[in-house]
Amino acid sequence: MRRASLFLSPGDVADGILQGHLLVAIDVLRASTTICQALVAGARDILPVAEIEEAKRLAESLGQENTLLCGEREGRIIPGFDLGNSPLEYPSEKVKDKTLVMCTTNGTALLARLKGVETVIAGFVNAGAVVRHLGSLKGDMAVFCAGLHGGFSLEDAVCGGTIVAGLESRLARRERVLLSDGALAGKALFQRWGKNLPGLFKVAHHARYLASLGFERDLAFAARMNSLPVVPVYREGRITSLKN
Ligand code: MLT
């Protein structure tokens, strides 16, 4: 038997939970999705940071040739940065073999809090790959939603439900997965929205905000379930693809 917990807002992250669990971090719109795209496009690694000034200092210390400064505030590219947080800005021609220093409002802020503890990054685009990876490991799992400004966001909760329900069904024949109340809530939301992600993105708050900025194509991109079968792993301050 193993336990699967889903923490629906970042305020729920507590140090005691971090040790001894397989950790997963989710920010569907858009940090997780963009990280998956960047790695599939050949980025060498991604260094997530919480603050803009910290990102600038880190990028400067790495030298400009192979480093890109990436991120957003209020959904828009940060002035002076090379790339924003749209997955469509991360084709191979721009990011192959580059180190990306990434600073986003909720997603990389959550990762900065998880620094030092190995964490897998998930969105809808790589949910199946993450479930397969977790199913191949032993141990209890804790899934953290980046949420929105410290609170709940519907798309992250649905994605968390996708992961816990996926693990439960993958292990069904060999091991019982005991779901926490948060995981049960996420699973119920997955059952409601999992087959209608475009519909989810019509009602979810941050999705509507991104659409109002003209990022509708990002929503379509983020809704493509299992389109990017990559497992980004955050360890020792760097995100790389599992096979690296
Ligand atoms: C975040 O980390 O807050 C998001 O990825 C925001 C966004 O760019 O949509």
Short mmCIF file of C-alpha atoms and ligand atoms in Angstrom, two decimals:
data_model
loop_
_atom_site.label_atom_id
_atom_site.label_comp_id
_atom_site.label_asym_id
_atom_site.label_seq_id
_atom_site.Cartn_x
_atom_site.Cartn_y
_atom_site.Cartn_z
CA MET A 1 0.00 0.00 0.00
CA ARG A 2 1.19 3.51 -0.71
CA ARG A 3 -0.27 6.92 0.04
CA ALA A 4 -0.91 9.70 -2.47
CA SER A 5 -1.48 13.21 -1.14
CA LEU A 6 -2.51 16.23 -3.19
CA PHE A 7 -1.92 19.72 -1.77
CA LEU A 8 -4.27 22.05 -3.56
CA SER A 9 -2.59 25.34 -2.76
CA PRO A 10 1.07 26.24 -2.22
CA GLY A 11 0.37 27.45 1.32
CA ASP A 12 -0.05 23.76 2.23
CA VAL A 13 3.61 22.95 1.52
CA ALA A 14 5.21 22.08 4.85
CA ASP A 15 8.79 20.95 5.45
CA GLY A 16 7.65 17.74 7.15
CA ILE A 17 5.95 16.56 3.96
CA LEU A 18 8.97 17.03 1.76
CA GLN A 19 11.19 14.30 3.11
CA GLY A 20 10.47 10.67 2.33
CA HIS A 21 7.96 11.33 -0.47
CA LEU A 22 8.08 11.20 -4.24
CA LEU A 23 7.33 14.85 -5.01
CA VAL A 24 5.45 16.30 -7.96
CA ALA A 25 4.94 20.02 -8.69
CA ILE A 26 2.21 21.31 -11.02
CA ASP A 27 1.68 24.68 -12.70
CA VAL A 28 -0.34 23.83 -15.80
CA LEU A 29 -0.70 27.49 -16.89
CA ARG A 30 1.95 27.82 -17.80
CA ALA A 31 5.28 27.04 -16.14
CA SER A 32 4.97 23.21 -16.20
CA THR A 33 3.84 23.21 -19.82
CA THR A 34 6.59 25.58 -20.89
CA ILE A 35 9.27 23.60 -19.02
CA CYS A 36 8.15 20.40 -20.80
CA GLN A 37 8.21 22.14 -24.18
CA ALA A 38 11.65 23.66 -23.53
CA LEU A 39 13.15 20.27 -22.61
CA VAL A 40 11.58 18.52 -25.60
CA ALA A 41 13.00 21.31 -27.78
CA GLY A 42 16.48 20.49 -26.47
CA ALA A 43 17.14 23.03 -23.71
CA ARG A 44 20.14 21.82 -21.73
CA ASP A 45 18.65 22.68 -18.34
CA ILE A 46 16.32 25.11 -16.59
CA LEU A 47 17.20 26.97 -13.41
CA PRO A 48 14.01 28.12 -11.64
CA VAL A 49 14.17 31.14 -9.35
CA ALA A 50 11.54 33.10 -7.45
CA GLU A 51 12.68 36.70 -7.88
CA ILE A 52 13.47 38.81 -10.94
CA GLU A 53 16.68 40.34 -9.56
CA GLU A 54 17.94 36.89 -8.55
CA ALA A 55 17.25 35.65 -12.09
CA LYS A 56 19.22 38.56 -13.60
CA ARG A 57 22.17 37.98 -11.28
CA LEU A 58 22.23 34.25 -11.96
CA ALA A 59 22.04 34.71 -15.73
CA GLU A 60 24.82 37.29 -15.61
CA SER A 61 27.05 34.96 -13.62
CA LEU A 62 26.53 32.23 -16.24
CA GLY A 63 27.50 34.43 -19.19
CA GLN A 64 25.26 35.41 -22.10
CA GLU A 65 26.34 33.04 -24.81
CA ASN A 66 24.38 29.96 -23.77
CA THR A 67 21.94 31.41 -21.26
CA LEU A 68 18.45 32.81 -21.77
CA LEU A 69 16.49 34.82 -19.21
CA CYS A 70 12.88 33.68 -19.23
CA GLY A 71 9.73 34.45 -17.32
CA GLU A 72 6.67 36.53 -16.71
CA ARG A 73 4.86 38.84 -14.39
CA GLU A 74 1.09 39.11 -14.77
CA GLY A 75 1.44 36.75 -17.73
CA ARG A 76 3.63 39.12 -19.76
CA ILE A 77 7.33 38.86 -20.57
CA ILE A 78 9.50 40.63 -17.97
CA PRO A 79 11.10 43.74 -19.55
CA GLY A 80 14.69 42.99 -20.60
CA PHE A 81 14.16 39.20 -20.57
CA ASP A 82 14.76 37.05 -23.66
CA LEU A 83 11.58 34.96 -23.50
CA GLY A 84 8.23 35.11 -21.72
CA ASN A 85 6.30 32.13 -20.41
CA SER A 86 4.43 31.02 -23.50
CA PRO A 87 5.39 27.46 -24.55
CA LEU A 88 5.18 28.69 -28.15
CA GLU A 89 8.21 30.91 -27.53
CA TYR A 90 10.37 27.83 -26.90
CA PRO A 91 11.07 26.14 -30.27
CA SER A 92 14.28 24.25 -30.77
CA GLU A 93 15.83 27.08 -32.83
CA LYS A 94 15.73 29.30 -29.77
CA VAL A 95 16.43 27.00 -26.85
CA LYS A 96 18.48 24.01 -28.04
CA ASP A 97 21.54 23.49 -25.81
CA LYS A 98 20.73 26.61 -23.79
CA THR A 99 20.48 27.05 -20.05
CA LEU A 100 17.22 28.81 -19.21
CA VAL A 101 17.03 30.90 -16.06
CA MET A 102 13.29 31.00 -15.41
CA CYS A 103 11.29 33.23 -13.11
CA THR A 104 7.47 32.97 -13.03
CA THR A 105 4.93 34.24 -10.54
CA ASN A 106 3.64 30.98 -9.11
CA GLY A 107 5.37 28.03 -10.80
CA THR A 108 9.04 28.74 -10.21
CA ALA A 109 8.18 30.35 -6.86
CA LEU A 110 6.83 26.94 -5.77
CA LEU A 111 9.93 25.19 -7.11
CA ALA A 112 12.18 27.60 -5.24
CA ARG A 113 10.45 26.45 -2.04
CA LEU A 114 11.12 22.83 -2.96
CA LYS A 115 14.81 23.47 -3.65
CA GLY A 116 16.98 20.69 -2.34
CA VAL A 117 14.31 17.99 -2.63
CA GLU A 118 14.04 16.02 -5.86
CA THR A 119 10.77 16.92 -7.57
CA VAL A 120 9.10 15.87 -10.83
CA ILE A 121 7.25 18.55 -12.81
CA ALA A 122 3.87 17.76 -14.33
CA GLY A 123 1.24 19.30 -16.57
CA PHE A 124 -1.42 17.74 -18.77
CA VAL A 125 1.08 17.55 -21.64
CA ASN A 126 3.23 15.00 -19.77
CA ALA A 127 0.81 13.50 -17.22
CA GLY A 128 1.06 9.96 -18.64
CA ALA A 129 4.87 10.00 -18.65
CA VAL A 130 4.90 11.22 -15.03
CA VAL A 131 2.45 8.49 -13.96
CA ARG A 132 4.56 5.80 -15.66
CA HIS A 133 7.67 7.13 -13.93
CA LEU A 134 6.02 7.26 -10.49
CA GLY A 135 4.56 3.80 -11.00
CA SER A 136 8.06 2.44 -11.55
CA LEU A 137 9.22 3.78 -8.17
CA LYS A 138 8.33 2.80 -4.63
CA GLY A 139 7.06 5.09 -1.91
CA ASP A 140 4.40 7.58 -0.90
CA MET A 141 3.71 10.50 -3.20
CA ALA A 142 2.99 14.18 -2.51
CA VAL A 143 1.70 16.37 -5.33
CA PHE A 144 1.83 20.15 -4.97
CA CYS A 145 -0.24 22.63 -6.95
CA ALA A 146 1.39 26.01 -7.62
CA GLY A 147 -2.07 27.58 -7.65
CA LEU A 148 -2.59 31.29 -8.10
CA HIS A 149 -1.12 33.93 -5.80
CA GLY A 150 -0.94 31.51 -2.89
CA GLY A 151 -4.45 30.12 -3.43
CA PHE A 152 -6.34 27.46 -5.37
CA SER A 153 -6.42 27.15 -9.13
CA LEU A 154 -8.82 24.78 -10.83
CA GLU A 155 -6.55 23.58 -13.66
CA ASP A 156 -3.73 22.60 -11.27
CA ALA A 157 -6.20 20.68 -9.09
CA VAL A 158 -7.58 18.84 -12.14
CA CYS A 159 -4.02 17.98 -13.21
CA GLY A 160 -3.20 16.77 -9.69
CA GLY A 161 -6.30 14.57 -9.90
CA THR A 162 -5.12 13.28 -13.29
CA ILE A 163 -1.83 12.19 -11.71
CA VAL A 164 -3.27 10.51 -8.60
CA ALA A 165 -6.09 8.80 -10.53
CA GLY A 166 -3.57 7.69 -13.17
CA LEU A 167 -1.28 6.20 -10.55
CA GLU A 168 -4.19 4.48 -8.82
CA SER A 169 -5.31 2.84 -12.04
CA ARG A 170 -1.76 1.97 -13.14
CA LEU A 171 -1.05 0.18 -9.85
CA ALA A 172 -4.57 -1.30 -9.47
CA ARG A 173 -3.49 -4.91 -9.96
CA ARG A 174 -0.47 -4.88 -7.71
CA GLU A 175 -0.77 -2.24 -5.02
CA ARG A 176 -3.47 -0.25 -3.24
CA VAL A 177 -3.10 3.55 -3.41
CA LEU A 178 -4.62 5.32 -0.42
CA LEU A 179 -5.76 8.80 -1.49
CA SER A 180 -5.76 11.77 0.90
CA ASP A 181 -8.85 14.00 1.02
CA GLY A 182 -7.05 16.46 -1.29
CA ALA A 183 -6.29 13.62 -3.71
CA LEU A 184 -9.93 12.45 -3.61
CA ALA A 185 -11.04 16.02 -4.38
CA GLY A 186 -8.55 16.21 -7.26
CA LYS A 187 -9.74 12.86 -8.60
CA ALA A 188 -13.37 14.06 -8.54
CA LEU A 189 -12.33 17.18 -10.47
CA PHE A 190 -10.41 15.03 -12.96
CA GLN A 191 -13.57 12.94 -13.47
CA ARG A 192 -15.51 16.15 -14.12
CA TRP A 193 -13.00 17.90 -16.43
CA GLY A 194 -10.32 15.43 -17.55
CA LYS A 195 -11.98 14.70 -20.89
CA ASN A 196 -12.88 18.33 -21.55
CA LEU A 197 -9.77 20.42 -20.99
CA PRO A 198 -10.81 23.06 -23.56
CA GLY A 199 -14.04 23.43 -21.55
CA LEU A 200 -12.03 23.66 -18.32
CA PHE A 201 -9.96 26.46 -19.83
CA LYS A 202 -13.13 28.35 -20.74
CA VAL A 203 -14.12 28.65 -17.07
CA ALA A 204 -10.90 28.56 -15.02
CA HIS A 205 -9.85 32.01 -13.82
CA HIS A 206 -6.20 32.11 -14.94
CA ALA A 207 -7.07 30.56 -18.30
CA ARG A 208 -9.62 33.31 -18.91
CA TYR A 209 -7.02 35.90 -17.91
CA LEU A 210 -4.48 34.46 -20.36
CA ALA A 211 -7.13 34.43 -23.10
CA SER A 212 -7.80 38.11 -22.39
CA LEU A 213 -4.08 38.78 -23.04
CA GLY A 214 -4.31 36.96 -26.39
CA PHE A 215 -2.71 33.67 -25.28
CA GLU A 216 -5.53 31.38 -26.50
CA ARG A 217 -3.01 29.24 -28.42
CA ASP A 218 -1.15 28.56 -25.15
CA LEU A 219 -4.37 27.17 -23.71
CA ALA A 220 -4.83 24.83 -26.68
CA PHE A 221 -1.19 23.77 -26.29
CA ALA A 222 -1.52 23.10 -22.53
CA ALA A 223 -4.72 21.09 -23.11
CA ARG A 224 -3.00 18.49 -25.34
CA MET A 225 -2.95 15.59 -22.90
CA ASN A 226 0.22 13.45 -23.16
CA SER A 227 1.57 15.34 -26.16
CA LEU A 228 5.06 15.81 -24.62
CA PRO A 229 6.18 12.52 -23.03
CA VAL A 230 8.98 14.01 -20.98
CA VAL A 231 9.71 13.74 -17.24
CA PRO A 232 11.35 16.96 -16.02
CA VAL A 233 13.21 16.39 -12.77
CA TYR A 234 14.27 19.24 -10.49
CA ARG A 235 17.31 18.36 -8.44
CA GLU A 236 20.16 20.40 -7.03
CA GLY A 237 18.69 23.61 -8.41
CA ARG A 238 18.40 22.40 -12.04
CA ILE A 239 15.60 20.92 -14.07
CA THR A 240 16.62 18.36 -16.66
CA SER A 241 14.83 15.67 -18.58
CA LEU A 242 14.88 12.30 -16.79
CA LYS A 243 16.93 10.59 -19.48
CA ASN A 244 19.81 13.11 -19.01
C1 MLT B 1 3.11 31.28 -13.07
O1 MLT B 1 4.14 30.68 -12.73
O2 MLT B 1 2.53 32.05 -12.32
C2 MLT B 1 2.47 31.06 -14.41
O3 MLT B 1 3.13 30.16 -15.14
C3 MLT B 1 1.92 32.31 -14.98
C4 MLT B 1 1.73 32.33 -16.47
O4 MLT B 1 2.65 32.68 -17.20
O5 MLT B 1 0.66 32.00 -16.96
#
